[in-house]
Amino acid sequence: MTEHELLELWNKARFHIVVSQFAPTFLLIVTVGLITLGLASAPLFLTLATVGILLASGILGALAQYSSATQAQAIAEDLAAVKNPSAATRQVIAFSQWLNVVRFVTPTIFVLIFLLLTAVLLVG
């Protein structure tokens, strides 16, 4: 692949990382809002359904983020092999180490928020 093609793949992976954060973030915000409106005192089946929705979307979001970040790191490795790289390529290579934040830190934060919201929903 050419340097240009690899940079295009990098941009697609980066776009997927950003987009994959929308749904889980939106659901967490909505859940917090619904808790303040009384969701925590709703019937148990509704509470369990809410926990299930959060869990399923969180797992899918984390997988999408992890996958896209891992692919982006692989692209950066391929870019590192380019002879006479452009400034953009050098920047991608330098930044690629930060993709570990997307792979590990972001899902960890989601898990902590999920556990806190689950405790609020189930314990009250």
Backbone as ProteinMPNN parsed JSONL, in Angstrom:
{"seq_chain_A": "MTEHELLELWNKARFHIVVSQFAPTFLLIVTVGLITLGLASAPLFLTLATVGILLASGILGALAQYSSATQAQAIAEDLAAVKNPSAATRQVIAFSQWLNVVRFVTPTIFVLIFLLLTAVLLVG", "coords_chain_A": {"N_chain_A": [[0.837, -1.183, 0.0], [0.353, 2.28, -0.578], [1.726, 5.268, 0.934], [-0.2, 7.269, 1.002], [-2.609, 5.785, 0.78], [-2.476, 4.332, 3.157], [-2.659, 6.421, 5.011], [-5.262, 7.25, 4.479], [-6.656, 4.981, 5.363], [-5.98, 5.156, 8.072], [-7.319, 7.517, 8.787], [-9.981, 6.675, 8.433], [-10.139, 4.677, 10.411], [-9.739, 6.264, 12.666], [-12.006, 7.892, 12.509], [-13.984, 5.93, 12.953], [-13.423, 5.303, 15.599], [-14.187, 7.655, 16.927], [-16.946, 7.806, 16.253], [-17.86, 5.443, 17.403], [-18.06, 6.053, 20.048], [-20.279, 7.588, 20.459], [-22.938, 6.368, 20.829], [-22.765, 4.729, 23.3], [-22.042, 6.793, 25.11], [-24.193, 8.583, 24.866], [-26.293, 6.918, 25.786], [-25.495, 6.52, 28.45], [-25.675, 9.139, 29.462], [-28.421, 9.645, 29.068], [-29.462, 7.677, 30.746], [-28.59, 8.553, 33.27], [-30.062, 10.915, 33.386], [-32.671, 9.816, 33.348], [-32.643, 8.421, 35.74], [-32.675, 10.5, 37.569], [-35.235, 11.279, 37.139], [-36.73, 9.287, 38.239], [-36.286, 6.615, 37.476], [-34.881, 4.78, 39.024], [-36.69, 3.924, 40.899], [-38.421, 2.423, 39.485], [-40.284, -0.489, 38.266], [-38.774, -3.747, 38.8], [-38.275, -5.308, 36.463], [-38.068, -3.367, 34.482], [-35.866, -1.94, 35.345], [-33.905, -3.949, 35.165], [-33.975, -4.374, 32.409], [-33.0, -1.902, 31.539], [-30.387, -1.998, 32.581], [-29.471, -4.16, 31.068], [-29.591, -3.101, 28.457], [-27.707, -1.029, 28.668], [-25.442, -2.581, 29.211], [-25.202, -4.227, 26.903], [-24.914, -2.299, 24.827], [-22.636, -1.048, 25.723], [-20.728, -3.094, 25.631], [-20.671, -3.614, 22.863], [-19.873, -1.063, 21.939], [-17.349, -0.838, 23.185], [-16.002, -2.969, 21.968], [-16.006, -2.076, 19.312], [-14.479, 0.255, 19.567], [-12.046, -0.788, 20.557], [-11.325, -2.524, 18.465], [-11.104, -0.726, 16.255], [-9.066, 0.968, 17.209], [-6.956, -0.837, 17.495], [-6.618, -1.633, 14.846], [-5.872, 0.843, 13.794], [-3.422, 1.181, 15.078], [-1.982, -0.872, 13.858], [-1.94, 0.101, 11.263], [-0.371, 2.354, 11.677], [2.026, 1.097, 12.285], [2.584, 0.001, 9.78], [2.893, 2.395, 8.405], [5.221, 3.27, 9.581], [7.139, 1.924, 8.226], [7.428, 3.229, 5.876], [9.485, 4.764, 3.494], [11.103, 7.87, 3.615], [8.984, 9.435, 4.996], [6.044, 11.534, 5.1], [5.24, 14.616, 6.838], [2.741, 14.311, 7.981], [2.539, 11.532, 8.197], [4.634, 11.002, 9.979], [3.571, 12.246, 12.233], [1.284, 10.685, 12.723], [2.488, 8.245, 13.374], [3.866, 8.989, 15.706], [1.716, 9.639, 17.335], [0.337, 7.275, 17.611], [0.801, 5.632, 19.853], [-0.905, 6.61, 21.791], [-3.299, 5.48, 21.266], [-3.707, 3.381, 22.903], [-5.056, 4.379, 25.057], [-7.664, 4.552, 24.102], [-8.102, 1.854, 23.689], [-7.89, 0.689, 26.254], [-8.275, 2.451, 28.555], [-10.659, 3.965, 28.125], [-12.715, 1.894, 27.897], [-12.453, 0.9, 30.523], [-13.252, 3.073, 32.084], [-15.923, 3.198, 31.228], [-16.865, 0.753, 32.307], [-16.646, 1.267, 35.059], [-18.484, 3.423, 35.335], [-20.783, 2.11, 34.454], [-21.031, 0.147, 36.493], [-21.508, 1.815, 38.706], [-23.945, 3.071, 37.926], [-25.548, 0.795, 37.728], [-25.565, -0.019, 40.392], [-26.943, 2.147, 41.53], [-29.389, 1.835, 40.217], [-30.247, -0.731, 41.046], [-29.924, -0.828, 43.808], [-30.783, 1.584, 44.691]], "CA_chain_A": [[0.0, 0.0, 0.0], [1.084, 3.542, -0.605], [1.595, 6.099, 2.124], [-1.493, 7.951, 0.917], [-3.659, 4.804, 1.087], [-2.397, 4.039, 4.594], [-3.202, 7.577, 5.73], [-6.719, 7.187, 4.334], [-7.124, 3.946, 6.301], [-5.818, 5.722, 9.41], [-8.42, 8.458, 9.005], [-11.211, 5.887, 8.599], [-10.105, 4.054, 11.746], [-9.927, 7.346, 13.641], [-13.428, 8.251, 12.431], [-14.745, 4.858, 13.613], [-13.219, 5.447, 17.045], [-15.025, 8.764, 17.389], [-18.357, 7.444, 16.099], [-18.198, 4.348, 18.318], [-18.262, 6.587, 21.395], [-21.533, 8.33, 20.542], [-24.077, 5.623, 21.388], [-22.624, 4.464, 24.741], [-22.053, 8.047, 25.863], [-25.569, 9.06, 24.861], [-27.088, 6.072, 26.674], [-25.135, 6.796, 29.84], [-26.244, 10.436, 29.808], [-29.874, 9.478, 29.17], [-29.749, 6.886, 31.949], [-28.441, 9.447, 34.429], [-31.247, 11.781, 33.381], [-33.856, 9.037, 33.728], [-32.545, 8.117, 37.172], [-33.135, 11.688, 38.311], [-36.687, 11.373, 36.948], [-37.413, 8.218, 38.936], [-36.041, 5.27, 36.949], [-34.388, 3.907, 40.086], [-37.826, 3.375, 41.648], [-39.283, 1.727, 38.515], [-40.364, -1.935, 38.502], [-37.504, -4.454, 38.633], [-38.052, -5.722, 35.077], [-37.635, -2.199, 33.719], [-34.503, -1.672, 35.791], [-33.038, -4.968, 34.572], [-33.907, -4.091, 30.973], [-32.099, -0.761, 31.392], [-29.03, -2.509, 32.811], [-29.137, -4.972, 29.903], [-29.333, -2.201, 27.318], [-26.415, -0.389, 28.917], [-24.385, -3.578, 29.091], [-25.055, -4.63, 25.5], [-24.352, -1.203, 24.024], [-21.273, -0.82, 26.204], [-19.859, -4.142, 25.083], [-20.507, -3.36, 21.424], [-19.073, 0.147, 21.789], [-15.965, -1.136, 23.567], [-15.416, -3.798, 20.908], [-15.769, -1.228, 18.139], [-13.352, 1.13, 19.878], [-10.832, -1.605, 20.65], [-11.012, -2.994, 17.117], [-10.645, 0.405, 15.44], [-7.78, 1.437, 17.727], [-5.965, -1.858, 17.172], [-6.365, -1.499, 13.413], [-5.128, 2.083, 13.585], [-2.04, 0.93, 15.491], [-1.362, -1.676, 12.801], [-1.693, 1.019, 10.142], [0.78, 3.176, 12.07], [3.204, 0.249, 12.118], [2.862, -0.033, 8.342], [3.403, 3.717, 8.032], [6.595, 3.391, 10.077], [8.033, 1.303, 7.243], [7.499, 4.081, 4.68], [10.738, 5.503, 3.335], [10.871, 9.308, 3.442], [7.584, 9.723, 5.348], [5.598, 12.92, 5.176], [5.027, 15.111, 8.205], [1.506, 13.693, 8.477], [2.86, 10.154, 8.578], [5.429, 11.055, 11.211], [2.662, 12.6, 13.326], [0.463, 9.496, 12.993], [3.343, 7.279, 14.061], [4.117, 9.503, 17.056], [0.472, 9.641, 18.11], [-0.28, 5.939, 17.681], [0.894, 5.053, 21.201], [-2.047, 7.089, 22.568], [-4.469, 4.651, 20.977], [-3.923, 2.484, 24.039], [-6.092, 5.007, 25.894], [-8.946, 4.11, 23.527], [-8.215, 0.403, 23.839], [-7.959, 0.205, 27.631], [-8.767, 3.41, 29.548], [-12.063, 4.286, 27.859], [-13.592, 0.805, 28.364], [-12.389, 0.809, 31.987], [-14.127, 4.13, 32.602], [-17.293, 2.761, 30.995], [-17.201, -0.296, 33.276], [-16.867, 1.91, 36.359], [-19.756, 4.143, 35.277], [-21.83, 1.085, 34.377], [-21.219, -0.432, 37.828], [-22.154, 2.828, 39.557], [-25.352, 3.202, 37.527], [-26.227, -0.449, 38.107], [-25.794, 0.041, 41.839], [-28.025, 3.108, 41.776], [-30.665, 1.272, 39.727], [-30.665, -1.926, 41.791], [-29.936, -0.588, 45.254], [-31.632, 2.747, 44.927]], "C_chain_A": [[0.882, 1.247, 0.0], [0.879, 4.29, 0.711], [0.228, 6.784, 2.149], [-2.646, 7.003, 1.285], [-3.67, 4.459, 2.577], [-2.939, 5.196, 5.424], [-4.725, 7.632, 5.618], [-7.314, 6.139, 5.27], [-7.045, 4.438, 7.742], [-6.984, 6.654, 9.736], [-9.756, 7.737, 9.17], [-11.263, 5.243, 9.978], [-10.343, 5.1, 12.831], [-11.389, 7.794, 13.676], [-14.287, 7.205, 13.145], [-14.598, 4.919, 15.133], [-14.141, 6.524, 17.598], [-16.495, 8.376, 17.354], [-18.76, 6.368, 17.107], [-18.433, 4.829, 19.749], [-19.611, 7.273, 21.56], [-22.634, 7.561, 21.267], [-23.902, 5.316, 22.878], [-22.668, 5.73, 25.589], [-23.468, 8.598, 25.963], [-26.43, 8.239, 25.818], [-26.763, 6.315, 28.149], [-25.737, 8.119, 30.298], [-27.754, 10.329, 29.991], [-30.236, 8.706, 30.433], [-29.624, 7.738, 33.209], [-29.649, 10.372, 34.517], [-32.501, 11.046, 33.818], [-33.83, 8.638, 35.203], [-33.043, 9.307, 37.987], [-34.642, 11.876, 38.179], [-37.449, 10.194, 37.559], [-37.19, 6.816, 38.413], [-35.602, 4.3, 38.034], [-35.526, 3.292, 40.896], [-38.816, 2.658, 40.728], [-39.345, 0.239, 38.854], [-39.044, -2.628, 38.137], [-37.243, -4.841, 37.185], [-37.572, -4.564, 34.214], [-36.192, -1.828, 34.075], [-33.535, -2.667, 35.167], [-32.905, -4.774, 33.065], [-32.95, -2.931, 30.707], [-30.648, -1.194, 31.568], [-28.58, -3.334, 31.605], [-28.809, -4.137, 28.676], [-27.974, -1.519, 27.475], [-25.265, -1.367, 28.713], [-24.144, -3.954, 27.632], [-24.417, -3.518, 24.659], [-22.922, -0.899, 24.451], [-20.3, -1.844, 25.657], [-19.611, -3.896, 23.599], [-19.646, -2.12, 21.169], [-17.601, -0.093, 22.108], [-15.279, -1.99, 22.507], [-15.098, -2.971, 19.669], [-14.572, -0.316, 18.374], [-12.042, 0.353, 19.885], [-10.38, -2.047, 19.261], [-10.447, -1.862, 16.254], [-9.275, 0.907, 15.904], [-6.663, 0.441, 17.408], [-5.613, -1.807, 15.685], [-5.549, -0.242, 13.12], [-3.665, 1.919, 14.005], [-1.302, 0.104, 14.441], [-1.041, -0.813, 11.582], [-0.481, 1.896, 10.444], [2.074, 2.375, 11.95], [3.589, 0.147, 10.644], [3.421, 1.31, 7.872], [4.849, 3.912, 8.49], [7.604, 2.797, 9.095], [8.19, 2.135, 5.974], [8.838, 4.817, 4.659], [10.407, 6.953, 3.002], [9.419, 9.688, 3.762], [7.297, 11.219, 5.384], [5.457, 13.329, 6.637], [3.775, 14.485, 8.809], [1.767, 12.265, 8.95], [3.674, 10.122, 9.859], [4.547, 11.377, 12.421], [1.792, 11.412, 13.716], [1.269, 8.477, 13.788], [3.587, 7.715, 15.506], [2.88, 9.414, 17.935], [-0.041, 8.233, 18.4], [-0.2, 5.296, 19.063], [-0.308, 5.451, 22.066], [-3.321, 6.298, 22.287], [-4.722, 3.628, 22.08], [-4.924, 3.066, 25.033], [-7.468, 4.548, 25.416], [-9.153, 2.628, 23.779], [-8.485, -0.018, 25.278], [-8.605, 1.178, 28.621], [-10.256, 3.694, 29.349], [-12.993, 3.14, 28.277], [-13.591, 0.648, 29.897], [-13.292, 1.863, 32.625], [-15.586, 3.753, 32.401], [-17.714, 1.728, 32.034], [-17.478, 0.321, 34.643], [-18.193, 2.668, 36.397], [-20.92, 3.161, 35.244], [-22.095, 0.487, 35.756], [-21.896, 0.555, 38.778], [-23.632, 2.988, 39.212], [-26.142, 1.952, 37.883], [-26.515, -0.463, 39.602], [-26.92, 1.002, 42.173], [-29.37, 2.52, 41.374], [-31.16, 0.113, 40.583], [-30.769, -1.707, 43.293], [-30.789, 0.612, 45.602], [-30.959, 3.918, 45.471]], "O_chain_A": [[2.001, 1.246, 0.514], [-0.022, 3.978, 1.49], [-0.417, 6.864, 3.195], [-3.554, 7.389, 2.022], [-4.732, 4.312, 3.183], [-3.608, 4.973, 6.433], [-5.4, 8.024, 6.569], [-8.347, 6.373, 5.897], [-7.94, 4.169, 8.542], [-7.562, 6.588, 10.821], [-10.582, 8.16, 9.979], [-12.302, 5.259, 10.638], [-11.062, 4.849, 13.799], [-11.941, 8.045, 14.747], [-15.219, 7.56, 13.866], [-15.541, 4.619, 15.865], [-14.799, 6.323, 18.619], [-17.215, 8.596, 18.328], [-19.883, 6.382, 17.61], [-18.953, 4.077, 20.574], [-20.044, 7.515, 22.687], [-23.204, 8.071, 22.232], [-24.805, 5.611, 23.661], [-23.264, 5.738, 26.666], [-23.892, 9.032, 27.034], [-27.215, 8.804, 26.58], [-27.658, 6.316, 28.994], [-26.256, 8.208, 31.411], [-28.305, 10.858, 30.957], [-31.205, 9.042, 31.113], [-30.46, 7.651, 34.108], [-30.195, 10.587, 35.599], [-33.307, 11.587, 34.575], [-34.879, 8.531, 35.839], [-33.75, 9.134, 38.979], [-35.26, 12.549, 39.004], [-38.668, 10.105, 37.418], [-37.859, 5.891, 38.874], [-35.922, 3.114, 37.966], [-35.343, 2.245, 41.517], [-39.924, 2.324, 41.147], [-38.539, -0.244, 39.65], [-38.298, -2.157, 37.279], [-36.113, -4.719, 36.712], [-36.756, -4.758, 33.312], [-35.405, -1.45, 33.207], [-32.466, -2.282, 34.694], [-31.829, -4.99, 32.507], [-32.174, -2.975, 29.753], [-29.781, -0.799, 30.789], [-27.434, -3.22, 31.169], [-27.863, -4.433, 27.946], [-27.193, -1.444, 26.527], [-24.243, -1.026, 28.118], [-22.999, -3.992, 27.182], [-23.497, -3.766, 23.879], [-22.091, -0.532, 23.621], [-19.183, -1.507, 25.266], [-18.473, -3.963, 23.134], [-18.79, -2.128, 20.285], [-16.716, 0.382, 21.397], [-14.114, -1.764, 22.182], [-14.047, -3.144, 19.052], [-13.743, -0.134, 17.482], [-11.052, 0.782, 19.293], [-9.199, -1.955, 18.924], [-9.421, -2.036, 15.596], [-8.422, 1.233, 15.078], [-5.545, 0.845, 17.087], [-4.445, -1.925, 15.314], [-4.64, -0.267, 12.29], [-2.77, 2.46, 13.356], [-0.128, 0.354, 14.165], [0.002, -0.98, 10.95], [0.34, 2.148, 9.562], [3.106, 2.919, 11.555], [4.769, 0.199, 10.298], [4.322, 1.35, 7.035], [5.611, 4.639, 7.852], [8.788, 3.133, 9.136], [8.985, 1.794, 5.099], [9.264, 5.406, 5.652], [9.522, 7.22, 2.19], [8.708, 10.203, 2.9], [8.171, 12.042, 5.657], [5.541, 12.502, 7.545], [3.744, 14.165, 9.997], [1.263, 11.85, 9.994], [3.422, 9.292, 10.732], [4.76, 10.839, 13.508], [1.582, 11.157, 14.902], [0.777, 7.915, 14.767], [3.521, 6.897, 16.423], [2.977, 9.148, 19.133], [-0.788, 8.039, 19.358], [-1.061, 4.487, 19.408], [-0.687, 4.711, 22.973], [-4.311, 6.441, 23.004], [-5.817, 3.074, 22.182], [-5.569, 2.321, 25.771], [-8.331, 4.2, 26.222], [-10.273, 2.196, 24.055], [-9.225, -0.974, 25.512], [-9.412, 0.756, 29.45], [-11.026, 3.664, 30.309], [-13.985, 3.397, 28.959], [-14.614, 0.302, 30.488], [-14.008, 1.58, 33.586], [-16.407, 3.961, 33.294], [-18.812, 1.82, 32.584], [-18.439, -0.059, 35.312], [-18.94, 2.57, 37.37], [-21.925, 3.358, 35.927], [-23.25, 0.333, 36.151], [-22.761, 0.168, 39.565], [-24.477, 3.036, 40.106], [-27.296, 2.05, 38.3], [-27.595, -0.876, 40.025], [-27.765, 0.698, 43.015], [-30.364, 2.675, 42.082], [-32.361, -0.012, 40.821], [-31.596, -2.321, 43.966], [-31.429, 0.661, 46.652], [-31.597, 4.945, 45.701]]}, "name": "protein", "num_of_chains": 1, "seq": "MTEHELLELWNKARFHIVVSQFAPTFLLIVTVGLITLGLASAPLFLTLATVGILLASGILGALAQYSSATQAQAIAEDLAAVKNPSAATRQVIAFSQWLNVVRFVTPTIFVLIFLLLTAVLLVG"}
